C-alpha positions as a printed NumPy array, in Angstrom:
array([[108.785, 106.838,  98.949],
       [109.33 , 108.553, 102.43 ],
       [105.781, 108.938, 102.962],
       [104.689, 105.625, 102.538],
       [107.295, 104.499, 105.282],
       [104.888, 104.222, 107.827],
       [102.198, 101.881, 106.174],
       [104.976,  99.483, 104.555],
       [106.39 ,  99.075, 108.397],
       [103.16 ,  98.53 , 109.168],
       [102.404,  95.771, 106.814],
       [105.998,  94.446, 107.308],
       [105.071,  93.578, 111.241],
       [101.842,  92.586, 110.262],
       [103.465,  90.172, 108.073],
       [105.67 ,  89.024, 110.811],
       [102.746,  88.403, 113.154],
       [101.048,  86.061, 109.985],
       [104.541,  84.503, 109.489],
       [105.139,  83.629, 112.966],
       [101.871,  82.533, 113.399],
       [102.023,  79.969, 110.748],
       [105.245,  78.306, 111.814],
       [102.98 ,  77.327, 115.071],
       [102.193,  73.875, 114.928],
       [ 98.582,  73.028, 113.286],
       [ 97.354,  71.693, 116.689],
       [ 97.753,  75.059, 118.003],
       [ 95.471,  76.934, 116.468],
       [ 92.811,  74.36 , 115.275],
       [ 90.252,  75.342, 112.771],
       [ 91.283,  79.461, 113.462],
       [ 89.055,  81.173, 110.117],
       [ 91.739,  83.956, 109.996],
       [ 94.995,  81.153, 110.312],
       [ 93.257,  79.583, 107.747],
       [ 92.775,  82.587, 105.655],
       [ 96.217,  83.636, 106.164],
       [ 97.646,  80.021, 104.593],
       [ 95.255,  80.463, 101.686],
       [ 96.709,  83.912, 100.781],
       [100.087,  82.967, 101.398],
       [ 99.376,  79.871,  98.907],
       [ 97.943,  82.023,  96.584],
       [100.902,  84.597,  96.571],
       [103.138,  82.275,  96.408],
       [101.432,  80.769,  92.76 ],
       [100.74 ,  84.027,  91.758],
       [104.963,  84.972,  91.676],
       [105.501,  81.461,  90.244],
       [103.164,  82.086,  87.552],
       [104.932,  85.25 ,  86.249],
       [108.296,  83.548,  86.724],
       [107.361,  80.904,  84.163],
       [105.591,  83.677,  81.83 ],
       [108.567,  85.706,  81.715],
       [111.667,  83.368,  82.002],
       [111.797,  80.335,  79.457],
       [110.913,  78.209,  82.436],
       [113.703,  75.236,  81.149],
       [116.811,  77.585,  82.729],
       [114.41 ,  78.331,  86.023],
       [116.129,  77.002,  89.522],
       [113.217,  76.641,  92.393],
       [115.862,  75.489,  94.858],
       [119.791,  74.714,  95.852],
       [118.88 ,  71.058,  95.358],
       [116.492,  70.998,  92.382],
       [118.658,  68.165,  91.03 ],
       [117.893,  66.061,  93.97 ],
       [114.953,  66.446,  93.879],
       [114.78 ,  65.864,  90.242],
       [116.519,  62.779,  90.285],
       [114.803,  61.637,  93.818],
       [111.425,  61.982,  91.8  ],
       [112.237,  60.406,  89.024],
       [113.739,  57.439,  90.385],
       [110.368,  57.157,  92.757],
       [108.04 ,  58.2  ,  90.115],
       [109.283,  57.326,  86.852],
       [106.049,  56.952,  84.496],
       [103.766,  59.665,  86.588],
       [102.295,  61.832,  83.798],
       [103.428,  65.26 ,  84.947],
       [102.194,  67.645,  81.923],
       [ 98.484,  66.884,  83.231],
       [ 98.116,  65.242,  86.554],
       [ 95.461,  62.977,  87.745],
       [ 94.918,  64.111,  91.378],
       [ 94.439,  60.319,  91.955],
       [ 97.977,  59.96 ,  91.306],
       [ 98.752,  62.44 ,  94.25 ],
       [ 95.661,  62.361,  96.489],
       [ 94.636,  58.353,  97.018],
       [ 95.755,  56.044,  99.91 ],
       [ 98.087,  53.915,  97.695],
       [ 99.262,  57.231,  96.654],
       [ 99.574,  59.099,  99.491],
       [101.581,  55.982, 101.144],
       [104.129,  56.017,  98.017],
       [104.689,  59.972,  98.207],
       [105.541,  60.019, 102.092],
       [108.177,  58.728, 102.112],
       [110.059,  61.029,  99.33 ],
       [108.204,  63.963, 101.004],
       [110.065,  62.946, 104.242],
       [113.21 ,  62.701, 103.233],
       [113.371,  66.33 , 102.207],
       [112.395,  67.611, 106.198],
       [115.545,  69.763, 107.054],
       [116.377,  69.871, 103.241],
       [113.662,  71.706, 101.863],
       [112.4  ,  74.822, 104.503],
       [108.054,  74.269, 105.208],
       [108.737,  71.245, 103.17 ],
       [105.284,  70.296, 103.758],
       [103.775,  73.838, 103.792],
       [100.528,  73.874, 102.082],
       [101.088,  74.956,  98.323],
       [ 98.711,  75.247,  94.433],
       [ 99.642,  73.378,  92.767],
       [ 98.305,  73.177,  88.674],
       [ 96.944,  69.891,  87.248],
       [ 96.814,  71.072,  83.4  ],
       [100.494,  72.768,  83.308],
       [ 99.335,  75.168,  80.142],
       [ 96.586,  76.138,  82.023],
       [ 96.987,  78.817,  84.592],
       [ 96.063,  78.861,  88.28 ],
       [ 91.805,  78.671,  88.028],
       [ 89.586,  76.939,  91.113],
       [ 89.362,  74.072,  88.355],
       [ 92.601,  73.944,  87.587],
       [ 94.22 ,  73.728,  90.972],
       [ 94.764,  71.321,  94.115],
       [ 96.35 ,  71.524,  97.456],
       [ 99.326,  69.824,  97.55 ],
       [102.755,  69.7  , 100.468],
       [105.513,  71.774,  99.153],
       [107.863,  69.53 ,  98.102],
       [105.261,  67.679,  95.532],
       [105.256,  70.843,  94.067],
       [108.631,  71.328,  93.782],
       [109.176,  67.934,  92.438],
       [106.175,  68.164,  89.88 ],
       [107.245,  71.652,  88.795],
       [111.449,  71.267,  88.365],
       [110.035,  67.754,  86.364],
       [107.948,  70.05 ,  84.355],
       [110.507,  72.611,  83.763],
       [113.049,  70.189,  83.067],
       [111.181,  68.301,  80.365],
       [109.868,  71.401,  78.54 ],
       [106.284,  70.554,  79.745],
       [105.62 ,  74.312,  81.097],
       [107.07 ,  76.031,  77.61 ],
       [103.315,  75.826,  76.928],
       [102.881,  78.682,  79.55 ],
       [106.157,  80.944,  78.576],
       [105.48 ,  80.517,  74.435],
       [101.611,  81.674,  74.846],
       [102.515,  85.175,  76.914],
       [105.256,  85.523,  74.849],
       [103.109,  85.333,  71.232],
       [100.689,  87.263,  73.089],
       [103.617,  90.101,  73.667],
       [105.016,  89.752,  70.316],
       [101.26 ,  90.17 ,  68.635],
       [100.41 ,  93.286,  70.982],
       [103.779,  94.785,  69.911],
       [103.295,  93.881,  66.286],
       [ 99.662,  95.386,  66.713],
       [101.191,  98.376,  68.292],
       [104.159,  99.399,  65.818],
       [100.942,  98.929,  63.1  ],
       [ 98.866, 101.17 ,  64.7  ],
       [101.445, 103.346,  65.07 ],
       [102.057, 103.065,  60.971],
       [ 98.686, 103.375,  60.423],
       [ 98.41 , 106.715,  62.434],
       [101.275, 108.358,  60.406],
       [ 99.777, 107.203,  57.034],
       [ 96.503, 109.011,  58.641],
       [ 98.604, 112.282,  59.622],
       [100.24 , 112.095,  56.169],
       [ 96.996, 111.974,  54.342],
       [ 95.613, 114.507,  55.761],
       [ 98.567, 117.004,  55.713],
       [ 98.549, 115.894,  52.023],
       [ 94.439, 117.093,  51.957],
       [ 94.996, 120.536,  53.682],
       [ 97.967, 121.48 ,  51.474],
       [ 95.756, 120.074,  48.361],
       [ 93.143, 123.002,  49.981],
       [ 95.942, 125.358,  51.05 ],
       [ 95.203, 125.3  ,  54.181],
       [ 98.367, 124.011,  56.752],
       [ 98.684, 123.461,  60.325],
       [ 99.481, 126.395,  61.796],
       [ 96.434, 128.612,  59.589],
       [ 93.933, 125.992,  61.468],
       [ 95.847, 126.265,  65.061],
       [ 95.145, 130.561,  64.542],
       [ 91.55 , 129.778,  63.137]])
């Protein structure tokens, strides 16, 4: 652990350098390939962690943020019939669209930290986080998407599939693990049948 001290200080300030450099305004920095780079991974980290969160934690007692209910309720009162379990980027992405989400974005600036901060943000919610499968969207559309989603059971899909996965590889392990004692017994069985044990072939 001691040794590595060094190169985890070194990422830590490096980190630093990429965070402070992305709370810049976007003007600042214009089309930068290595600002832009550094949003994309920090995107893509960020789905990565939710993605295991929802694997591993039945995703219906998950809290994103200290006013998920707000949100919740803000989103649902604003967006009452938007199908959620598979979105139509229309729905988030056109003018007429666009004009109906700013305002519920905007009333979560100084509520909701980088609450437009660039974010993945699944269409198919059983489907993980593939180039297909994925849009850009402002933080707080995920947020609101994603507490919906939890809230109504829609990403279960994504918890119940690792999980049956798990289960199977443990079933399939504890078998093969059966199967391999059955295999040692049988073959003990043989050698004493031949009167030959363990230890004679270990001296051979």
């Amino acid at each position: 652990m001691e040794a590595s001290g060094g190169a985890d200080e070194a990422v830590s300030g490096e980190l630093v350098s990429v965070a402070h450099a992305l709370s810049l305004p976007a003007e600042s920095y214009g089309n930068d390939p290595d600002i832009e780079m550094a949003w994309a991974m920090r995107a893509m980290q960020h789905a990565e962690v939710y993605y295991k969160l929802i694997s591993s934690v039945d995703p219906q007692f998950l809290k994103l943020t200290k006013v998920d209910d707000q949100i919740y309720s803000e989103f649902r009162k604003n967006f009452e019939n938007l199908k959620i379990d598979v979105l139509d980027p229309e729905e988030l992405k056109s003018v007429s669209a666009k004009e109906k989400w700013r305002p519920f974005c905007l009333q979560f600036d100084g509520v909701i930290e980088d609450f437009n901060y660039g974010t993945l943000l699944r269409l198919d919610c059983s489907q993980g986080y593939t180039e297909e499968n994925t849009i850009f969207a402002p933080r707080i559309q995920f947020f609101a998407i994603e507490i919906a989603r939890n809230r109504e059971g829609y990403n279960k899909a994504v918890y119940d599939s690792v999980q049956d996965k798990e289960d199977k590889g443990a079933d399939k392990g504890a078998n093969d693990g059966e199967k391999e004692k059955s295999d040692k017994g049988e073959e003990k069985e043989k050698k004493a049948k031949n009167g030959v044990n363990e230890s004679d072939e270990i001296a051979m």
